[in-house]
PDB file of N, CA and C in Angstrom:
ATOM      1  N   MET A  21     104.630  66.161 115.088  1.00  0.00           N
ATOM      2  CA  MET A  21     105.227  67.236 115.644  1.00  0.00           C
ATOM      3  C   MET A  21     104.355  68.791 115.522  1.00  0.00           C
ATOM      4  N   LYS A  22     104.288  69.372 115.696  1.00  0.00           N
ATOM      5  CA  LYS A  22     103.524  70.645 115.223  1.00  0.00           C
ATOM      6  C   LYS A  22     104.508  72.108 116.559  1.00  0.00           C
ATOM      7  N   TYR A  23     103.612  73.229 115.636  1.00  0.00           N
ATOM      8  CA  TYR A  23     104.980  74.244 116.344  1.00  0.00           C
ATOM      9  C   TYR A  23     103.152  74.925 117.321  1.00  0.00           C
ATOM     10  N   ILE A  24     103.710  75.297 118.241  1.00  0.00           N
ATOM     11  CA  ILE A  24     102.320  76.298 118.871  1.00  0.00           C
ATOM     12  C   ILE A  24     103.232  78.104 118.240  1.00  0.00           C
ATOM     13  N   HIS A  25     102.614  79.114 117.469  1.00  0.00           N
ATOM     14  CA  HIS A  25     102.937  80.138 117.607  1.00  0.00           C
ATOM     15  C   HIS A  25     102.568  81.214 118.282  1.00  0.00           C
ATOM     16  N   TYR A  26     103.140  81.600 119.224  1.00  0.00           N
ATOM     17  CA  TYR A  26     102.775  82.729 120.382  1.00  0.00           C
ATOM     18  C   TYR A  26     103.712  83.735 120.781  1.00  0.00           C
ATOM     19  N   ASP A  27     103.068  84.570 120.724  1.00  0.00           N
ATOM     20  CA  ASP A  27     103.930  85.956 120.736  1.00  0.00           C
ATOM     21  C   ASP A  27     104.859  86.468 120.535  1.00  0.00           C
ATOM     22  N   GLY A  28     104.894  85.576 119.282  1.00  0.00           N
ATOM     23  CA  GLY A  28     106.230  86.075 118.284  1.00  0.00           C
ATOM     24  C   GLY A  28     107.192  84.912 118.539  1.00  0.00           C
ATOM     25  N   THR A  29     106.491  83.639 119.066  1.00  0.00           N
ATOM     26  CA  THR A  29     107.415  82.501 119.238  1.00  0.00           C
ATOM     27  C   THR A  29     107.128  81.144 118.719  1.00  0.00           C
ATOM     28  N   ASP A  30     108.204  80.785 118.165  1.00  0.00           N
ATOM     29  CA  ASP A  30     107.029  79.100 117.477  1.00  0.00           C
ATOM     30  C   ASP A  30     107.746  78.279 118.815  1.00  0.00           C
ATOM     31  N   ILE A  31     106.890  77.362 119.279  1.00  0.00           N
ATOM     32  CA  ILE A  31     107.160  76.657 120.461  1.00  0.00           C
ATOM     33  C   ILE A  31     106.519  74.942 119.566  1.00  0.00           C
ATOM     34  N   LEU A  32     108.021  74.109 120.060  1.00  0.00           N
ATOM     35  CA  LEU A  32     107.738  73.344 119.398  1.00  0.00           C
ATOM     36  C   LEU A  32     107.329  71.806 119.980  1.00  0.00           C
ATOM     37  N   THR A  33     106.038  71.331 119.898  1.00  0.00           N
ATOM     38  CA  THR A  33     105.381  70.074 120.726  1.00  0.00           C
ATOM     39  C   THR A  33     105.420  68.909 119.765  1.00  0.00           C
ATOM     40  N   GLY A  34     104.428  67.715 120.560  1.00  0.00           N
ATOM     41  CA  GLY A  34     103.562  67.102 120.086  1.00  0.00           C
ATOM     42  C   GLY A  34     102.548  67.734 119.228  1.00  0.00           C
ATOM     43  N   ASP A  35     102.103  66.579 118.782  1.00  0.00           N
ATOM     44  CA  ASP A  35     100.095  66.686 117.685  1.00  0.00           C
ATOM     45  C   ASP A  35      99.315  67.155 119.160  1.00  0.00           C
ATOM     46  N   ARG A  36      99.008  65.919 119.699  1.00  0.00           N
ATOM     47  CA  ARG A  36      98.486  66.532 120.800  1.00  0.00           C
ATOM     48  C   ARG A  36      98.322  67.157 122.127  1.00  0.00           C
ATOM     49  N   ILE A  37      99.416  67.633 122.507  1.00  0.00           N
ATOM     50  CA  ILE A  37     100.009  68.478 123.402  1.00  0.00           C
ATOM     51  C   ILE A  37      99.650  70.129 122.831  1.00  0.00           C
ATOM     52  N   ALA A  38      99.731  70.006 121.283  1.00  0.00           N
ATOM     53  CA  ALA A  38      99.232  71.161 121.043  1.00  0.00           C
ATOM     54  C   ALA A  38      98.070  71.501 120.591  1.00  0.00           C
ATOM     55  N   ASP A  39      97.444  70.209 120.326  1.00  0.00           N
ATOM     56  CA  ASP A  39      96.083  70.560 120.237  1.00  0.00           C
ATOM     57  C   ASP A  39      95.105  71.100 121.022  1.00  0.00           C
ATOM     58  N   ALA A  40      95.730  69.772 122.237  1.00  0.00           N
ATOM     59  CA  ALA A  40      94.986  70.287 123.824  1.00  0.00           C
ATOM     60  C   ALA A  40      95.117  71.468 124.221  1.00  0.00           C
ATOM     61  N   VAL A  41      96.284  72.458 123.633  1.00  0.00           N
ATOM     62  CA  VAL A  41      96.792  73.692 124.343  1.00  0.00           C
ATOM     63  C   VAL A  41      95.603  74.661 123.074  1.00  0.00           C
ATOM     64  N   ALA A  42      95.276  74.293 122.286  1.00  0.00           N
ATOM     65  CA  ALA A  42      94.710  75.297 121.808  1.00  0.00           C
ATOM     66  C   ALA A  42      92.711  75.005 121.982  1.00  0.00           C
ATOM     67  N   ASP A  43      92.581  74.094 122.335  1.00  0.00           N
ATOM     68  CA  ASP A  43      91.378  73.561 122.725  1.00  0.00           C
ATOM     69  C   ASP A  43      91.212  74.401 124.021  1.00  0.00           C
ATOM     70  N   TYR A  44      92.245  74.248 125.440  1.00  0.00           N
ATOM     71  CA  TYR A  44      91.829  74.453 126.233  1.00  0.00           C
ATOM     72  C   TYR A  44      91.572  76.150 126.307  1.00  0.00           C
ATOM     73  N   ALA A  45      93.063  77.385 125.520  1.00  0.00           N
ATOM     74  CA  ALA A  45      92.508  77.940 125.119  1.00  0.00           C
ATOM     75  C   ALA A  45      91.091  78.754 124.695  1.00  0.00           C
ATOM     76  N   ALA A  46      90.368  77.784 123.583  1.00  0.00           N
ATOM     77  CA  ALA A  46      89.258  78.051 123.475  1.00  0.00           C
ATOM     78  C   ALA A  46      88.307  78.201 124.617  1.00  0.00           C
ATOM     79  N   VAL A  47      88.552  76.806 125.767  1.00  0.00           N
ATOM     80  CA  VAL A  47      87.346  77.233 126.730  1.00  0.00           C
ATOM     81  C   VAL A  47      87.329  78.142 127.579  1.00  0.00           C
ATOM     82  N   LEU A  48      88.762  78.800 127.006  1.00  0.00           N
ATOM     83  CA  LEU A  48      88.779  79.437 128.436  1.00  0.00           C
ATOM     84  C   LEU A  48      88.813  81.119 127.727  1.00  0.00           C
ATOM     85  N   GLY A  49      88.901  81.141 126.472  1.00  0.00           N
ATOM     86  CA  GLY A  49      87.942  82.432 126.041  1.00  0.00           C
ATOM     87  C   GLY A  49      86.409  82.184 126.176  1.00  0.00           C
ATOM     88  N   ALA A  50      85.792  80.986 126.046  1.00  0.00           N
ATOM     89  CA  ALA A  50      84.635  81.141 125.705  1.00  0.00           C
ATOM     90  C   ALA A  50      84.226  81.769 127.604  1.00  0.00           C
ATOM     91  N   ASN A  51      84.944  81.433 128.581  1.00  0.00           N
ATOM     92  CA  ASN A  51      84.643  81.411 129.693  1.00  0.00           C
ATOM     93  C   ASN A  51      85.282  83.230 130.308  1.00  0.00           C
ATOM     94  N   THR A  52      85.812  83.767 129.659  1.00  0.00           N
ATOM     95  CA  THR A  52      86.095  85.189 130.180  1.00  0.00           C
ATOM     96  C   THR A  52      87.849  84.331 131.440  1.00  0.00           C
ATOM     97  N   ARG A  53      88.033  83.244 130.848  1.00  0.00           N
ATOM     98  CA  ARG A  53      89.483  82.945 131.822  1.00  0.00           C
ATOM     99  C   ARG A  53      90.595  83.173 131.370  1.00  0.00           C
ATOM    100  N   THR A  54      91.565  83.039 132.747  1.00  0.00           N
ATOM    101  CA  THR A  54      92.954  83.051 132.293  1.00  0.00           C
ATOM    102  C   THR A  54      93.595  81.698 132.709  1.00  0.00           C
ATOM    103  N   ASP A  55      94.894  81.733 132.576  1.00  0.00           N
ATOM    104  CA  ASP A  55      95.788  80.559 133.327  1.00  0.00           C
ATOM    105  C   ASP A  55      96.948  80.364 132.892  1.00  0.00           C
ATOM    106  N   THR A  56      98.062  80.256 133.269  1.00  0.00           N
ATOM    107  CA  THR A  56      98.980  79.841 132.778  1.00  0.00           C
ATOM    108  C   THR A  56      99.364  78.504 132.940  1.00  0.00           C
ATOM    109  N   ILE A  57     100.166  78.303 131.801  1.00  0.00           N
ATOM    110  CA  ILE A  57     100.596  76.599 131.423  1.00  0.00           C
ATOM    111  C   ILE A  57     101.525  76.236 131.374  1.00  0.00           C
ATOM    112  N   ALA A  58     102.507  75.381 131.768  1.00  0.00           N
ATOM    113  CA  ALA A  58     104.070  74.744 131.476  1.00  0.00           C
ATOM    114  C   ALA A  58     103.939  73.984 130.628  1.00  0.00           C
ATOM    115  N   VAL A  59     104.096  74.190 129.105  1.00  0.00           N
ATOM    116  CA  VAL A  59     103.278  72.898 127.968  1.00  0.00           C
ATOM    117  C   VAL A  59     105.191  72.419 127.863  1.00  0.00           C
ATOM    118  N   PRO A  60     104.658  70.549 127.483  1.00  0.00           N
ATOM    119  CA  PRO A  60     106.095  69.950 127.648  1.00  0.00           C
ATOM    120  C   PRO A  60     106.195  70.085 125.791  1.00  0.00           C
ATOM    121  N   THR A  61     107.858  70.866 125.931  1.00  0.00           N
ATOM    122  CA  THR A  61     108.130  71.250 124.439  1.00  0.00           C
ATOM    123  C   THR A  61     109.485  70.424 124.703  1.00  0.00           C
ATOM    124  N   VAL A  62     109.811  70.945 122.661  1.00  0.00           N
ATOM    125  CA  VAL A  62     111.238  70.545 122.573  1.00  0.00           C
ATOM    126  C   VAL A  62     112.009  71.676 122.552  1.00  0.00           C
ATOM    127  N   GLY A  63     113.153  71.930 123.334  1.00  0.00           N
ATOM    128  CA  GLY A  63     114.115  72.657 123.046  1.00  0.00           C
ATOM    129  C   GLY A  63     114.897  72.824 121.147  1.00  0.00           C
ATOM    130  N   GLU A  64     115.640  73.987 121.112  1.00  0.00           N
ATOM    131  CA  GLU A  64     116.624  74.100 119.861  1.00  0.00           C
ATOM    132  C   GLU A  64     117.519  72.830 119.707  1.00  0.00           C
ATOM    133  N   ASP A  65     118.414  72.291 120.840  1.00  0.00           N
ATOM    134  CA  ASP A  65     118.881  71.744 121.094  1.00  0.00           C
ATOM    135  C   ASP A  65     118.393  69.918 120.960  1.00  0.00           C
ATOM    136  N   GLY A  66     116.973  69.686 120.998  1.00  0.00           N
ATOM    137  CA  GLY A  66     116.314  68.602 120.931  1.00  0.00           C
ATOM    138  C   GLY A  66     115.975  68.001 122.354  1.00  0.00           C
ATOM    139  N   SER A  67     116.442  68.977 123.536  1.00  0.00           N
ATOM    140  CA  SER A  67     115.793  68.264 124.905  1.00  0.00           C
ATOM    141  C   SER A  67     114.901  69.004 124.812  1.00  0.00           C
ATOM    142  N   LEU A  68     114.156  67.666 126.016  1.00  0.00           N
ATOM    143  CA  LEU A  68     112.490  68.251 126.412  1.00  0.00           C
ATOM    144  C   LEU A  68     112.761  69.094 127.508  1.00  0.00           C
ATOM    145  N   GLU A  69     111.883  70.188 127.316  1.00  0.00           N
ATOM    146  CA  GLU A  69     111.826  71.355 128.779  1.00  0.00           C
ATOM    147  C   GLU A  69     110.767  71.483 128.444  1.00  0.00           C
ATOM    148  N   ARG A  70     110.020  72.504 129.757  1.00  0.00           N
ATOM    149  CA  ARG A  70     108.483  73.246 129.754  1.00  0.00           C
ATOM    150  C   ARG A  70     108.669  74.571 129.465  1.00  0.00           C
ATOM    151  N   THR A  71     107.484  75.058 128.495  1.00  0.00           N
ATOM    152  CA  THR A  71     107.795  76.445 128.098  1.00  0.00           C
ATOM    153  C   THR A  71     106.158  76.789 128.846  1.00  0.00           C
ATOM    154  N   THR A  72     105.793  77.876 129.448  1.00  0.00           N
ATOM    155  CA  THR A  72     105.163  78.716 130.493  1.00  0.00           C
ATOM    156  C   THR A  72     104.064  79.094 129.746  1.00  0.00           C
ATOM    157  N   MET A  73     103.358  79.579 129.611  1.00  0.00           N
ATOM    158  CA  MET A  73     102.454  80.357 128.278  1.00  0.00           C
ATOM    159  C   MET A  73     101.343  80.815 128.702  1.00  0.00           C
ATOM    160  N   LEU A  74     100.749  82.226 128.636  1.00  0.00           N
ATOM    161  CA  LEU A  74     100.033  82.808 129.486  1.00  0.00           C
ATOM    162  C   LEU A  74      98.769  82.552 128.365  1.00  0.00           C
ATOM    163  N   VAL A  75      97.731  82.382 129.027  1.00  0.00           N
ATOM    164  CA  VAL A  75      96.401  81.302 127.442  1.00  0.00           C
ATOM    165  C   VAL A  75      94.775  81.877 128.835  1.00  0.00           C
ATOM    166  N   GLY A  76      94.207  82.791 127.387  1.00  0.00           N
ATOM    167  CA  GLY A  76      92.939  83.054 128.080  1.00  0.00           C
ATOM    168  C   GLY A  76      92.724  83.535 126.613  1.00  0.00           C
ATOM    169  N   PRO A  77      90.774  84.633 126.631  1.00  0.00           N
ATOM    170  CA  PRO A  77      90.552  85.360 126.017  1.00  0.00           C
ATOM    171  C   PRO A  77      91.399  85.691 124.549  1.00  0.00           C
ATOM    172  N   SER A  78      92.333  86.650 125.516  1.00  0.00           N
ATOM    173  CA  SER A  78      92.804  87.323 124.158  1.00  0.00           C
ATOM    174  C   SER A  78      94.443  86.564 123.470  1.00  0.00           C
ATOM    175  N   SER A  79      94.189  85.109 123.919  1.00  0.00           N
ATOM    176  CA  SER A  79      95.690  84.599 123.341  1.00  0.00           C
ATOM    177  C   SER A  79      95.128  84.881 121.418  1.00  0.00           C
ATOM    178  N   GLU A  80      96.338  85.015 120.965  1.00  0.00           N
ATOM    179  CA  GLU A  80      96.319  84.558 119.952  1.00  0.00           C
ATOM    180  C   GLU A  80      97.155  83.047 119.212  1.00  0.00           C
ATOM    181  N   ILE A  81      96.918  82.093 119.098  1.00  0.00           N
ATOM    182  CA  ILE A  81      97.592  81.227 119.349  1.00  0.00           C
ATOM    183  C   ILE A  81      97.256  80.578 117.873  1.00  0.00           C
ATOM    184  N   VAL A  82      98.776  80.413 116.692  1.00  0.00           N
ATOM    185  CA  VAL A  82      98.446  79.289 115.993  1.00  0.00           C
ATOM    186  C   VAL A  82      98.763  77.954 116.163  1.00  0.00           C
ATOM    187  N   VAL A  83      98.630  77.475 115.893  1.00  0.00           N
ATOM    188  CA  VAL A  83      98.854  75.573 115.691  1.00  0.00           C
ATOM    189  C   VAL A  83      99.032  75.264 113.983  1.00  0.00           C
ATOM    190  N   ARG A  84     100.157  74.499 113.821  1.00  0.00           N
ATOM    191  CA  ARG A  84     100.245  74.727 112.320  1.00  0.00           C
ATOM    192  C   ARG A  84     101.519  73.260 112.676  1.00  0.00           C
ATOM    193  N   GLN A  85     101.728  72.347 111.790  1.00  0.00           N
ATOM    194  CA  GLN A  85     102.539  71.167 111.194  1.00  0.00           C
ATOM    195  C   GLN A  85     103.592  71.937 111.495  1.00  0.00           C
ATOM    196  N   ALA A  86     104.568  70.942 112.255  1.00  0.00           N
ATOM    197  CA  ALA A  86     106.362  70.721 111.893  1.00  0.00           C
ATOM    198  C   ALA A  86     106.684  69.586 111.657  1.00  0.00           C
ATOM    199  N   PRO A  87     107.780  69.537 110.650  1.00  0.00           N
ATOM    200  CA  PRO A  87     108.369  68.108 110.197  1.00  0.00           C
ATOM    201  C   PRO A  87     107.978  66.905 111.518  1.00  0.00           C
ATOM    202  N   ASP A  88     108.131  65.704 111.363  1.00  0.00           N
ATOM    203  CA  ASP A  88     108.129  65.220 111.986  1.00  0.00           C
ATOM    204  C   ASP A  88     109.446  64.482 112.641  1.00  0.00           C
ATOM    205  N   ASP A  89     109.266  64.271 114.184  1.00  0.00           N
ATOM    206  CA  ASP A  89     110.690  63.621 114.745  1.00  0.00           C
ATOM    207  C   ASP A  89     110.498  62.672 115.212  1.00  0.00           C
ATOM    208  N   GLU A  90     111.174  61.754 115.748  1.00  0.00           N
ATOM    209  CA  GLU A  90     111.272  61.319 116.535  1.00  0.00           C
ATOM    210  C   GLU A  90     111.657  60.984 118.052  1.00  0.00           C
ATOM    211  N   LEU A  91     111.727  62.172 118.492  1.00  0.00           N
ATOM    212  CA  LEU A  91     111.507  62.882 119.749  1.00  0.00           C
ATOM    213  C   LEU A  91     109.843  63.331 120.300  1.00  0.00           C
ATOM    214  N   GLU A  92     109.198  62.782 119.504  1.00  0.00           N
ATOM    215  CA  GLU A  92     107.879  63.926 119.908  1.00  0.00           C
ATOM    216  C   GLU A  92     107.589  63.534 120.906  1.00  0.00           C
ATOM    217  N   PRO A  93     106.933  64.810 121.861  1.00  0.00           N
ATOM    218  CA  PRO A  93     106.885  64.416 123.376  1.00  0.00           C
ATOM    219  C   PRO A  93     105.160  63.924 123.398  1.00  0.00           C
ATOM    220  N   GLU A  94     104.906  63.197 124.097  1.00  0.00           N
ATOM    221  CA  GLU A  94     103.841  62.595 124.654  1.00  0.00           C
ATOM    222  C   GLU A  94     103.267  63.122 126.360  1.00  0.00           C
ATOM    223  N   ASP A  95     102.551  63.718 126.601  1.00  0.00           N
ATOM    224  CA  ASP A  95     101.737  63.572 128.175  1.00  0.00           C
ATOM    225  C   ASP A  95     100.789  63.363 128.319  1.00  0.00           C
ATOM    226  N   PRO A  96     100.099  62.399 128.509  1.00  0.00           N
ATOM    227  CA  PRO A  96      98.579  62.451 128.506  1.00  0.00           C
ATOM    228  C   PRO A  96      98.096  62.690 129.754  1.00  0.00           C
ATOM    229  N   ALA A  97      99.112  62.723 130.868  1.00  0.00           N
ATOM    230  CA  ALA A  97      98.788  63.224 132.033  1.00  0.00           C
ATOM    231  C   ALA A  97      98.763  64.904 132.328  1.00  0.00           C
ATOM    232  N   PHE A  98      99.711  65.665 130.784  1.00  0.00           N
ATOM    233  CA  PHE A  98      99.423  67.177 130.746  1.00  0.00           C
ATOM    234  C   PHE A  98      98.332  67.865 130.051  1.00  0.00           C
ATOM    235  N   ILE A  99      97.577  66.569 129.234  1.00  0.00           N
ATOM    236  CA  ILE A  99      96.574  66.467 128.693  1.00  0.00           C
ATOM    237  C   ILE A  99      94.759  66.657 129.325  1.00  0.00           C
ATOM    238  N   ARG A 100      95.015  65.599 130.589  1.00  0.00           N
ATOM    239  CA  ARG A 100      94.247  65.312 131.637  1.00  0.00           C
ATOM    240  C   ARG A 100      93.792  66.727 131.908  1.00  0.00           C
ATOM    241  N   ARG A 101      94.929  67.119 132.451  1.00  0.00           N
ATOM    242  CA  ARG A 101      94.734  67.785 133.691  1.00  0.00           C
ATOM    243  C   ARG A 101      94.405  69.582 132.744  1.00  0.00           C
ATOM    244  N   LEU A 102      94.874  69.777 131.487  1.00  0.00           N
ATOM    245  CA  LEU A 102      94.064  70.829 130.469  1.00  0.00           C
ATOM    246  C   LEU A 102      92.625  70.323 131.015  1.00  0.00           C
ATOM    247  N   ARG A 103      92.639  69.057 130.192  1.00  0.00           N
ATOM    248  CA  ARG A 103      90.782  68.680 130.407  1.00  0.00           C
ATOM    249  C   ARG A 103      90.263  69.244 131.527  1.00  0.00           C
ATOM    250  N   ASP A 104      90.532  68.917 132.766  1.00  0.00           N
ATOM    251  CA  ASP A 104      90.264  68.262 133.891  1.00  0.00           C
ATOM    252  C   ASP A 104      89.588  70.222 134.178  1.00  0.00           C
ATOM    253  N   ALA A 105      90.923  71.442 133.941  1.00  0.00           N
ATOM    254  CA  ALA A 105      90.485  72.098 134.416  1.00  0.00           C
ATOM    255  C   ALA A 105      89.467  73.237 133.116  1.00  0.00           C
ATOM    256  N   ALA A 106      89.524  72.657 132.131  1.00  0.00           N
ATOM    257  CA  ALA A 106      88.858  73.435 130.974  1.00  0.00           C
ATOM    258  C   ALA A 106      86.887  72.830 132.106  1.00  0.00           C
ATOM    259  N   ALA A 107      87.298  71.729 132.601  1.00  0.00           N
ATOM    260  CA  ALA A 107      85.470  71.391 133.295  1.00  0.00           C
ATOM    261  C   ALA A 107      85.222  72.954 134.164  1.00  0.00           C
ATOM    262  N   LEU A 108      86.369  72.886 134.783  1.00  0.00           N
ATOM    263  CA  LEU A 108      85.930  73.389 136.411  1.00  0.00           C
ATOM    264  C   LEU A 108      85.915  74.916 136.132  1.00  0.00           C
ATOM    265  N   CYS A 109      86.059  75.392 134.575  1.00  0.00           N
ATOM    266  CA  CYS A 109      86.300  77.182 134.151  1.00  0.00           C
ATOM    267  C   CYS A 109      85.114  77.754 133.978  1.00  0.00           C
ATOM    268  N   GLY A 110      84.291  77.326 133.996  1.00  0.00           N
ATOM    269  CA  GLY A 110      82.674  77.350 133.399  1.00  0.00           C
ATOM    270  C   GLY A 110      82.038  76.998 132.530  1.00  0.00           C
ATOM    271  N   GLY A 111      80.851  77.040 132.572  1.00  0.00           N
ATOM    272  CA  GLY A 111      79.627  76.621 131.945  1.00  0.00           C
ATOM    273  C   GLY A 111      79.448  76.552 130.430  1.00  0.00           C
ATOM    274  N   ARG A 112      80.196  77.524 130.247  1.00  0.00           N
ATOM    275  CA  ARG A 112      80.563  78.148 128.394  1.00  0.00           C
ATOM    276  C   ARG A 112      81.285  77.273 127.663  1.00  0.00           C
ATOM    277  N   GLN A 113      80.961  76.820 126.338  1.00  0.00           N
ATOM    278  CA  GLN A 113      81.455  76.217 125.465  1.00  0.00           C
ATOM    279  C   GLN A 113      82.233  77.038 123.683  1.00  0.00           C
ATOM    280  N   PRO A 114      83.173  76.629 123.934  1.00  0.00           N
ATOM    281  CA  PRO A 114      83.275  77.583 122.499  1.00  0.00           C
ATOM    282  C   PRO A 114      82.723  76.851 121.173  1.00  0.00           C
ATOM    283  N   VAL A 115      82.420  77.210 120.237  1.00  0.00           N
ATOM    284  CA  VAL A 115      81.602  77.434 119.045  1.00  0.00           C
ATOM    285  C   VAL A 115      82.465  75.860 118.267  1.00  0.00           C
ATOM    286  N   ASN A 116      82.521  74.787 117.845  1.00  0.00           N
ATOM    287  CA  ASN A 116      83.103  73.802 117.039  1.00  0.00           C
ATOM    288  C   ASN A 116      82.803  73.620 115.920  1.00  0.00           C
ATOM    289  N   ALA A 117      83.501  74.726 115.399  1.00  0.00           N
ATOM    290  CA  ALA A 117      82.866  74.281 113.963  1.00  0.00           C
ATOM    291  C   ALA A 117      83.709  73.543 112.869  1.00  0.00           C
ATOM    292  N   ASP A 118      84.721  73.125 113.830  1.00  0.00           N
ATOM    293  CA  ASP A 118      85.133  71.591 113.104  1.00  0.00           C
ATOM    294  C   ASP A 118      84.347  70.422 113.194  1.00  0.00           C
ATOM    295  N   GLY A 119      83.989  70.480 114.686  1.00  0.00           N
ATOM    296  CA  GLY A 119      83.806  68.964 114.734  1.00  0.00           C
ATOM    297  C   GLY A 119      84.222  67.982 115.086  1.00  0.00           C
ATOM    298  N   GLY A 120      85.760  68.742 115.723  1.00  0.00           N
ATOM    299  CA  GLY A 120      86.412  67.338 116.506  1.00  0.00           C
ATOM    300  C   GLY A 120      85.808  67.524 117.886  1.00  0.00           C
ATOM    301  N   ARG A 121      86.322  66.544 118.390  1.00  0.00           N
ATOM    302  CA  ARG A 121      86.815  66.533 119.688  1.00  0.00           C
ATOM    303  C   ARG A 121      87.674  66.409 120.634  1.00  0.00           C
ATOM    304  N   ARG A 122      87.701  67.391 121.505  1.00  0.00           N
ATOM    305  CA  ARG A 122      88.714  68.197 122.653  1.00  0.00           C
ATOM    306  C   ARG A 122      89.509  67.539 123.115  1.00  0.00           C
ATOM    307  N   PHE A 123      90.645  67.703 123.556  1.00  0.00           N
ATOM    308  CA  PHE A 123      91.625  67.151 124.705  1.00  0.00           C
ATOM    309  C   PHE A 123      91.503  65.455 124.598  1.00  0.00           C
ATOM    310  N   VAL A 124      91.834  65.107 122.839  1.00  0.00           N
ATOM    311  CA  VAL A 124      92.183  64.032 122.322  1.00  0.00           C
ATOM    312  C   VAL A 124      93.357  63.320 123.065  1.00  0.00           C
ATOM    313  N   GLY A 125      93.753  62.348 123.847  1.00  0.00           N
ATOM    314  CA  GLY A 125      94.947  61.513 123.975  1.00  0.00           C
ATOM    315  C   GLY A 125      94.988  62.115 125.906  1.00  0.00           C
ATOM    316  N   ALA A 126      94.008  62.033 126.109  1.00  0.00           N
ATOM    317  CA  ALA A 126      93.523  62.135 127.222  1.00  0.00           C
ATOM    318  C   ALA A 126      93.658  60.759 128.110  1.00  0.00           C
ATOM    319  N   ALA A 127      93.156  59.855 127.499  1.00  0.00           N
ATOM    320  CA  ALA A 127      93.295  58.919 127.905  1.00  0.00           C
ATOM    321  C   ALA A 127      93.797  57.879 127.236  1.00  0.00           C
ATOM    322  N   GLU A 128      93.346  56.658 128.123  1.00  0.00           N
ATOM    323  CA  GLU A 128      94.289  55.571 127.074  1.00  0.00           C
ATOM    324  C   GLU A 128      93.944  55.595 125.837  1.00  0.00           C
ATOM    325  N   GLY A 129      94.674  54.889 124.832  1.00  0.00           N
ATOM    326  CA  GLY A 129      94.026  54.578 123.639  1.00  0.00           C
ATOM    327  C   GLY A 129      92.979  55.356 123.095  1.00  0.00           C
ATOM    328  N   ASP A 130      92.969  56.931 123.406  1.00  0.00           N
ATOM    329  CA  ASP A 130      92.131  57.746 122.868  1.00  0.00           C
ATOM    330  C   ASP A 130      92.934  58.017 121.371  1.00  0.00           C
ATOM    331  N   ARG A 131      91.849  58.157 120.479  1.00  0.00           N
ATOM    332  CA  ARG A 131      92.079  58.431 119.138  1.00  0.00           C
ATOM    333  C   ARG A 131      91.187  59.327 118.447  1.00  0.00           C
ATOM    334  N   GLU A 132      91.527  60.073 117.365  1.00  0.00           N
ATOM    335  CA  GLU A 132      90.948  61.538 116.998  1.00  0.00           C
ATOM    336  C   GLU A 132      89.059  61.634 116.914  1.00  0.00           C
ATOM    337  N   HIS A 133      89.106  59.953 115.955  1.00  0.00           N
ATOM    338  CA  HIS A 133      87.865  60.179 115.901  1.00  0.00           C
ATOM    339  C   HIS A 133      87.253  58.634 116.418  1.00  0.00           C
TER     340      HIS A 133
END
């Protein structure tokens, strides 16, 4: 589980979902574009929800570890939608200082390395 810190709020979601939101925000920023996305999240009562976020060049998003939870949401279709939208938003790619792959979890059997 990870928290996405966004506009003074901590949003709890799955690891891969949080990483995909950060990946998408980076690609949008590189291409000076914005988008609103409905992120699969976990509410305060443990229920699965959707939280709408505006992401783009001025987004200040911080992703950090949260306590593990058996109810960690996984949503490969959501990650695929972000990956596919990123491919359409422009040809510029963000700097990848960490050398990691973007949008891990979009494909069946997808692994970080």
